[in-house]
mmCIF file of C-alpha atoms in Angstrom:
data_model
loop_
_atom_site.group_PDB
_atom_site.id
_atom_site.type_symbol
_atom_site.label_atom_id
_atom_site.label_comp_id
_atom_site.label_asym_id
_atom_site.label_seq_id
_atom_site.Cartn_x
_atom_site.Cartn_y
_atom_site.Cartn_z
ATOM 1 C CA MET I 1 0.000 0.000 0.000
ATOM 2 C CA ASP I 2 1.339 3.384 -1.019
ATOM 3 C CA LEU I 3 1.425 6.344 1.346
ATOM 4 C CA ARG I 4 -0.310 9.303 -0.269
ATOM 5 C CA PHE I 5 -0.814 12.884 0.797
ATOM 6 C CA ASP I 6 -3.143 15.283 -0.970
ATOM 7 C CA LYS I 7 -3.213 19.079 -0.622
ATOM 8 C CA LEU I 8 -1.717 18.792 2.839
ATOM 9 C CA GLY I 9 -1.714 22.037 4.778
ATOM 10 C CA LEU I 10 -0.466 22.777 8.267
ATOM 11 C CA THR I 11 -0.762 26.076 10.113
ATOM 12 C CA LEU I 12 0.719 26.620 13.565
ATOM 13 C CA ARG I 13 0.193 29.824 15.537
ATOM 14 C CA GLY I 14 -0.848 31.634 12.370
ATOM 15 C CA ARG I 15 2.228 30.505 10.420
ATOM 16 C CA THR I 16 1.972 28.311 7.338
ATOM 17 C CA ILE I 17 4.216 25.283 7.805
ATOM 18 C CA LEU I 18 2.928 23.143 4.913
ATOM 19 C CA ASP I 19 1.274 24.827 1.956
ATOM 20 C CA GLY I 20 -0.993 22.368 0.154
ATOM 21 C CA VAL I 21 1.623 19.714 -0.667
ATOM 22 C CA SER I 22 0.761 16.476 -2.470
ATOM 23 C CA GLY I 23 2.649 13.312 -3.359
ATOM 24 C CA VAL I 24 2.732 9.535 -3.591
ATOM 25 C CA LEU I 25 5.347 7.510 -1.713
ATOM 26 C CA PRO I 26 5.659 3.903 -2.947
ATOM 27 C CA ARG I 27 6.547 0.925 -0.795
ATOM 28 C CA GLY I 28 9.754 -0.872 -1.603
ATOM 29 C CA GLN I 29 11.651 2.364 -2.121
ATOM 30 C CA VAL I 30 13.670 4.846 -0.077
ATOM 31 C CA THR I 31 12.256 8.356 -0.284
ATOM 32 C CA VAL I 32 14.466 11.110 1.107
ATOM 33 C CA ILE I 33 13.014 14.477 2.104
ATOM 34 C CA LEU I 34 15.478 17.335 1.719
ATOM 35 C CA GLY I 35 15.345 21.060 2.309
ATOM 36 C CA ALA I 36 16.842 23.895 4.311
ATOM 37 C CA ASN I 37 16.036 24.411 7.984
ATOM 38 C CA GLY I 38 12.394 25.392 8.368
ATOM 39 C CA ALA I 39 11.371 23.983 4.992
ATOM 40 C CA GLY I 40 8.688 21.774 6.576
ATOM 41 C CA LYS I 41 10.435 18.402 6.362
ATOM 42 C CA SER I 42 9.822 17.222 9.924
ATOM 43 C CA SER I 43 6.272 18.572 9.877
ATOM 44 C CA LEU I 44 5.508 16.611 6.718
ATOM 45 C CA LEU I 45 6.925 13.460 8.312
ATOM 46 C CA SER I 46 4.820 14.028 11.443
ATOM 47 C CA CYS I 47 1.667 14.316 9.350
ATOM 48 C CA LEU I 48 2.564 11.207 7.339
ATOM 49 C CA SER I 49 2.985 9.221 10.559
ATOM 50 C CA GLY I 50 -0.301 10.412 12.047
ATOM 51 C CA LEU I 51 1.537 12.030 14.945
ATOM 52 C CA ARG I 52 0.238 15.440 13.874
ATOM 53 C CA ARG I 53 -3.113 16.096 12.221
ATOM 54 C CA PRO I 54 -2.915 18.469 9.235
ATOM 55 C CA THR I 55 -4.966 21.644 9.107
ATOM 56 C CA SER I 56 -6.238 20.706 5.639
ATOM 57 C CA GLY I 57 -5.943 17.869 3.160
ATOM 58 C CA GLU I 58 -5.389 14.254 4.110
ATOM 59 C CA VAL I 59 -2.939 11.388 4.273
ATOM 60 C CA ARG I 60 -4.018 8.019 2.833
ATOM 61 C CA LEU I 61 -2.534 4.623 3.535
ATOM 62 C CA GLY I 62 -3.545 2.602 0.522
ATOM 63 C CA GLU I 63 -7.253 3.216 0.050
ATOM 64 C CA ARG I 64 -7.888 4.363 3.625
ATOM 65 C CA ALA I 65 -7.585 7.761 5.216
ATOM 66 C CA LEU I 66 -4.818 7.522 7.807
ATOM 67 C CA ALA I 67 -7.004 9.348 10.338
ATOM 68 C CA ALA I 68 -9.526 6.482 10.112
ATOM 69 C CA VAL I 69 -6.961 3.765 10.902
ATOM 70 C CA ALA I 70 -7.157 2.626 14.529
ATOM 71 C CA HIS I 71 -4.164 3.552 16.671
ATOM 72 C CA GLY I 72 -3.132 -0.046 17.292
ATOM 73 C CA GLU I 73 -3.160 -0.933 13.616
ATOM 74 C CA ARG I 74 -1.372 2.293 12.741
ATOM 75 C CA ALA I 75 1.369 1.417 15.228
ATOM 76 C CA ARG I 76 1.849 -1.932 13.491
ATOM 77 C CA LEU I 77 1.895 -0.389 10.020
ATOM 78 C CA ILE I 78 4.015 2.730 10.593
ATOM 79 C CA GLY I 79 7.205 2.933 12.626
ATOM 80 C CA LEU I 80 8.395 6.453 13.459
ATOM 81 C CA LEU I 81 11.912 7.406 14.500
ATOM 82 C CA PRO I 82 11.527 11.033 15.622
ATOM 83 C CA GLN I 83 14.151 13.737 15.448
ATOM 84 C CA GLN I 84 16.482 13.901 18.461
ATOM 85 C CA ALA I 85 14.751 10.967 20.138
ATOM 86 C CA GLU I 86 15.824 10.414 23.736
ATOM 87 C CA VAL I 87 15.815 7.513 26.155
ATOM 88 C CA HIS I 88 13.661 8.290 29.185
ATOM 89 C CA TRP I 89 13.568 4.891 30.877
ATOM 90 C CA ASP I 90 16.230 3.330 33.077
ATOM 91 C CA ILE I 91 15.914 -0.088 31.430
ATOM 92 C CA SER I 92 18.215 -2.405 29.554
ATOM 93 C CA VAL I 93 18.852 -2.075 25.845
ATOM 94 C CA HIS I 94 17.139 -5.406 25.210
ATOM 95 C CA ALA I 95 14.029 -4.313 27.116
ATOM 96 C CA LEU I 96 13.920 -1.009 25.257
ATOM 97 C CA VAL I 97 14.173 -2.651 21.839
ATOM 98 C CA ALA I 98 11.498 -5.153 22.856
ATOM 99 C CA LEU I 99 9.067 -2.262 23.365
ATOM 100 C CA GLY I 100 8.909 -2.108 19.579
ATOM 101 C CA ARG I 101 6.915 -5.367 19.654
ATOM 102 C CA LEU I 102 4.131 -4.046 21.904
ATOM 103 C CA PRO I 103 1.699 -3.320 19.023
ATOM 104 C CA HIS I 104 1.906 -7.004 18.042
ATOM 105 C CA HIS I 105 1.186 -8.533 21.456
ATOM 106 C CA GLY I 106 -2.029 -10.419 21.977
ATOM 107 C CA ARG I 107 -3.408 -11.157 25.414
ATOM 108 C CA TRP I 108 -0.672 -13.719 26.049
ATOM 109 C CA GLY I 109 2.275 -11.368 25.595
ATOM 110 C CA PRO I 110 5.560 -12.006 23.707
ATOM 111 C CA VAL I 111 6.012 -15.137 21.621
ATOM 112 C CA GLU I 112 8.949 -16.638 19.746
ATOM 113 C CA ALA I 113 8.335 -14.354 16.754
ATOM 114 C CA ASP I 114 8.809 -11.342 19.046
ATOM 115 C CA ARG I 115 12.096 -12.665 20.385
ATOM 116 C CA GLN I 116 13.369 -13.329 16.890
ATOM 117 C CA ALA I 117 12.353 -9.874 15.672
ATOM 118 C CA VAL I 118 14.127 -8.182 18.591
ATOM 119 C CA ALA I 119 17.296 -10.207 18.066
ATOM 120 C CA ALA I 120 17.309 -9.446 14.323
ATOM 121 C CA ALA I 121 16.778 -5.717 14.878
ATOM 122 C CA MET I 122 19.607 -5.544 17.419
ATOM 123 C CA ALA I 123 21.950 -7.398 15.100
ATOM 124 C CA ALA I 124 21.043 -5.136 12.172
ATOM 125 C CA THR I 125 21.906 -2.002 14.160
ATOM 126 C CA ASP I 126 25.031 -3.425 15.828
ATOM 127 C CA VAL I 127 23.722 -3.207 19.397
ATOM 128 C CA SER I 128 23.522 -6.908 20.341
ATOM 129 C CA HIS I 129 26.621 -6.567 22.518
ATOM 130 C CA LEU I 130 24.871 -3.806 24.476
ATOM 131 C CA ALA I 131 21.844 -5.933 25.358
ATOM 132 C CA GLU I 132 22.288 -5.836 29.144
ATOM 133 C CA ARG I 133 23.573 -2.253 29.380
ATOM 134 C CA LYS I 134 21.305 0.480 30.732
ATOM 135 C CA ALA I 135 20.062 2.450 27.734
ATOM 136 C CA GLN I 136 20.270 5.810 29.524
ATOM 137 C CA ARG I 137 23.993 5.314 30.132
ATOM 138 C CA LEU I 138 24.934 4.857 26.491
ATOM 139 C CA SER I 139 26.507 7.476 24.250
ATOM 140 C CA GLY I 140 24.295 9.535 21.970
ATOM 141 C CA GLY I 141 25.292 7.469 18.959
ATOM 142 C CA GLU I 142 24.632 4.189 20.749
ATOM 143 C CA GLN I 143 21.229 5.421 21.885
ATOM 144 C CA ALA I 144 20.397 6.423 18.316
ATOM 145 C CA ARG I 145 21.150 2.898 17.104
ATOM 146 C CA VAL I 146 19.117 1.354 19.923
ATOM 147 C CA LEU I 147 16.106 3.539 19.118
ATOM 148 C CA LEU I 148 16.353 2.572 15.445
ATOM 149 C CA ALA I 149 16.440 -1.072 16.547
ATOM 150 C CA ARG I 150 13.257 -0.522 18.553
ATOM 151 C CA VAL I 151 11.443 0.723 15.440
ATOM 152 C CA LEU I 152 12.812 -2.094 13.276
ATOM 153 C CA ALA I 153 11.761 -4.692 15.855
ATOM 154 C CA GLY I 154 8.156 -3.734 15.163
ATOM 155 C CA GLN I 155 8.567 -4.839 11.528
ATOM 156 C CA PRO I 156 6.341 -2.037 10.220
ATOM 157 C CA ARG I 157 5.195 -1.715 6.628
ATOM 158 C CA TRP I 158 6.535 1.848 6.709
ATOM 159 C CA LEU I 159 9.605 3.291 8.395
ATOM 160 C CA LEU I 160 9.583 7.070 8.818
ATOM 161 C CA ALA I 161 12.896 8.397 10.121
ATOM 162 C CA ASP I 162 13.683 12.013 10.975
ATOM 163 C CA GLU I 163 17.447 12.568 10.725
ATOM 164 C CA PRO I 164 18.368 8.941 11.484
ATOM 165 C CA LEU I 165 22.087 9.684 10.986
ATOM 166 C CA ALA I 166 22.284 12.303 13.744
ATOM 167 C CA ASN I 167 24.878 11.450 16.433
ATOM 168 C CA LEU I 168 26.251 8.511 14.431
ATOM 169 C CA ASP I 169 29.919 8.243 13.547
ATOM 170 C CA PRO I 170 30.756 7.847 9.821
ATOM 171 C CA ALA I 171 30.945 4.055 9.957
ATOM 172 C CA HIS I 172 27.567 3.709 11.631
ATOM 173 C CA GLN I 173 26.087 6.304 9.275
ATOM 174 C CA LEU I 174 27.015 4.015 6.402
ATOM 175 C CA ASP I 175 25.569 1.042 8.285
ATOM 176 C CA ALA I 176 22.294 2.906 8.891
ATOM 177 C CA LEU I 177 22.013 3.912 5.232
ATOM 178 C CA ALA I 178 22.632 0.311 4.186
ATOM 179 C CA ARG I 179 19.931 -0.856 6.592
ATOM 180 C CA LEU I 180 17.408 1.634 5.176
ATOM 181 C CA ALA I 181 18.166 0.357 1.684
ATOM 182 C CA GLU I 182 17.793 -3.247 2.850
ATOM 183 C CA CYS I 183 14.414 -2.463 4.412
ATOM 184 C CA ALA I 184 13.194 -1.072 1.103
ATOM 185 C CA THR I 185 14.556 -4.082 -0.778
ATOM 186 C CA ASP I 186 12.561 -6.283 1.604
ATOM 187 C CA GLY I 187 9.382 -4.420 0.636
ATOM 188 C CA MET I 188 9.148 -1.798 3.368
ATOM 189 C CA GLY I 189 8.391 1.796 2.502
ATOM 190 C CA VAL I 190 11.160 4.037 3.865
ATOM 191 C CA VAL I 191 10.896 7.816 4.207
ATOM 192 C CA ALA I 192 13.855 9.640 5.745
ATOM 193 C CA VAL I 193 14.709 13.260 6.405
ATOM 194 C CA LEU I 194 18.418 13.749 5.733
ATOM 195 C CA HIS I 195 20.780 16.698 5.551
ATOM 196 C CA ASP I 196 23.822 15.259 3.798
ATOM 197 C CA LEU I 197 23.337 15.605 0.042
ATOM 198 C CA THR I 198 25.790 12.858 -0.878
ATOM 199 C CA HIS I 199 24.168 10.388 1.503
ATOM 200 C CA ALA I 200 20.787 11.306 0.028
ATOM 201 C CA ALA I 201 22.023 10.812 -3.524
ATOM 202 C CA ARG I 202 23.397 7.389 -2.675
ATOM 203 C CA VAL I 203 20.466 5.925 -0.759
ATOM 204 C CA ALA I 204 17.394 7.575 -2.293
ATOM 205 C CA ASP I 205 15.233 6.019 -4.961
ATOM 206 C CA GLN I 206 13.286 9.248 -5.018
ATOM 207 C CA VAL I 207 13.763 12.675 -3.461
ATOM 208 C CA VAL I 208 11.213 15.197 -2.237
ATOM 209 C CA LEU I 209 12.822 18.647 -2.254
ATOM 210 C CA MET I 210 11.123 21.259 -0.061
ATOM 211 C CA LYS I 211 11.318 25.005 0.420
ATOM 212 C CA GLN I 212 9.195 27.162 2.723
ATOM 213 C CA GLY I 213 6.473 24.584 3.166
ATOM 214 C CA CYS I 214 6.205 23.713 -0.520
ATOM 215 C CA ILE I 215 7.538 20.863 -2.638
ATOM 216 C CA ILE I 216 9.616 22.376 -5.418
ATOM 217 C CA ALA I 217 10.674 19.075 -6.990
ATOM 218 C CA ALA I 218 10.027 15.368 -6.529
ATOM 219 C CA GLY I 219 11.213 12.354 -8.460
ATOM 220 C CA PRO I 220 14.230 10.095 -8.989
ATOM 221 C CA ALA I 221 17.336 11.271 -7.144
ATOM 222 C CA GLU I 222 19.329 11.829 -10.331
ATOM 223 C CA THR I 223 16.699 14.206 -11.739
ATOM 224 C CA VAL I 224 16.085 16.155 -8.528
ATOM 225 C CA LEU I 225 19.590 16.506 -7.118
ATOM 226 C CA THR I 226 20.867 18.847 -9.804
ATOM 227 C CA PRO I 227 22.906 22.004 -9.194
ATOM 228 C CA ALA I 228 19.999 24.230 -10.257
ATOM 229 C CA LEU I 229 17.401 22.618 -7.991
ATOM 230 C CA ILE I 230 19.804 22.388 -5.054
ATOM 231 C CA GLU I 231 20.576 26.084 -5.457
ATOM 232 C CA ALA I 232 16.850 26.867 -5.529
ATOM 233 C CA ALA I 233 16.212 24.904 -2.334
ATOM 234 C CA PHE I 234 19.307 25.723 -0.289
ATOM 235 C CA GLY I 235 20.725 28.896 -1.808
ATOM 236 C CA ILE I 236 24.117 27.294 -2.422
ATOM 237 C CA THR I 237 26.222 26.266 -5.370
ATOM 238 C CA VAL I 238 27.431 22.663 -5.472
ATOM 239 C CA HIS I 239 29.686 20.357 -7.419
ATOM 240 C CA VAL I 240 27.969 17.151 -8.526
ATOM 241 C CA GLY I 241 30.354 14.370 -9.475
ATOM 242 C CA THR I 242 31.231 10.744 -8.880
ATOM 243 C CA ASP I 243 33.761 8.948 -6.721
ATOM 244 C CA ASP I 244 36.259 6.361 -7.949
ATOM 245 C CA ARG I 245 33.574 3.667 -7.597
ATOM 246 C CA GLY I 246 31.060 5.584 -9.672
ATOM 247 C CA GLY I 247 28.942 6.656 -6.711
ATOM 248 C CA PRO I 248 27.488 10.196 -6.606
ATOM 249 C CA ILE I 249 29.187 12.993 -4.698
ATOM 250 C CA ILE I 250 27.587 16.373 -4.012
ATOM 251 C CA VAL I 251 29.926 18.961 -2.509
ATOM 252 C CA PRO I 252 28.634 22.348 -1.296
ATOM 253 C CA LEU I 253 30.889 25.132 -2.622
ATOM 254 C CA ALA I 254 29.489 28.502 -1.630
ATOM 255 C CA ARG I 255 26.360 30.501 -0.987
ATOM 256 C CA ALA I 256 24.648 31.394 -4.248
ATOM 257 C CA GLY I 257 24.790 34.970 -5.426
#
């Protein structure tokens, strides 16, 4: 089921945050949302997850309005990794990741499928060795990986991630990007807000480029991440090239003008 949004508007305290944006996000692909600070990226993600109700327009999950989907079912279908997520519970890493299975529990509690899903999510995010550590006592980067594992443990149809690379060192950034791509290959719909243009170019099947609450371009990464469109969105000039393996590189050069 695709995730669709039609004429989505959001106004907060008299300020327009989203200005009638529309789009279709297919499952089995990585969609990256890009834009300067204040462009509306996180607000769009919040509306897509159902965390925030738009002022106008609607979000549809397949043929159903997202607002009409019961909270329990929505929690099973959509996993949200919010921006700057924090650990508020003095519990072990394993227990925290296992919370991602709560939407799947029947009256009898965890079953073998839950245990397998938790173990797989921890292995995928390289936190298995932290299983018995207290989550609150981990570094910021370790906590970020644990919180991603919690979302993955829920095995949602959709993974919505707001700046999932924040606080990660370069090696774990690459691991996280690879995991997002793997999720899409496995049939999950992945939508991520990123800031690094090169990372976006390498992981995205499609890019949604935003400016001041509007979508100024959307489509395959190679057609959206052009010098002209990047300049329009960010007000910078860039060099677009390839590395020695043929992968894309986008290097900011200077402010435009």
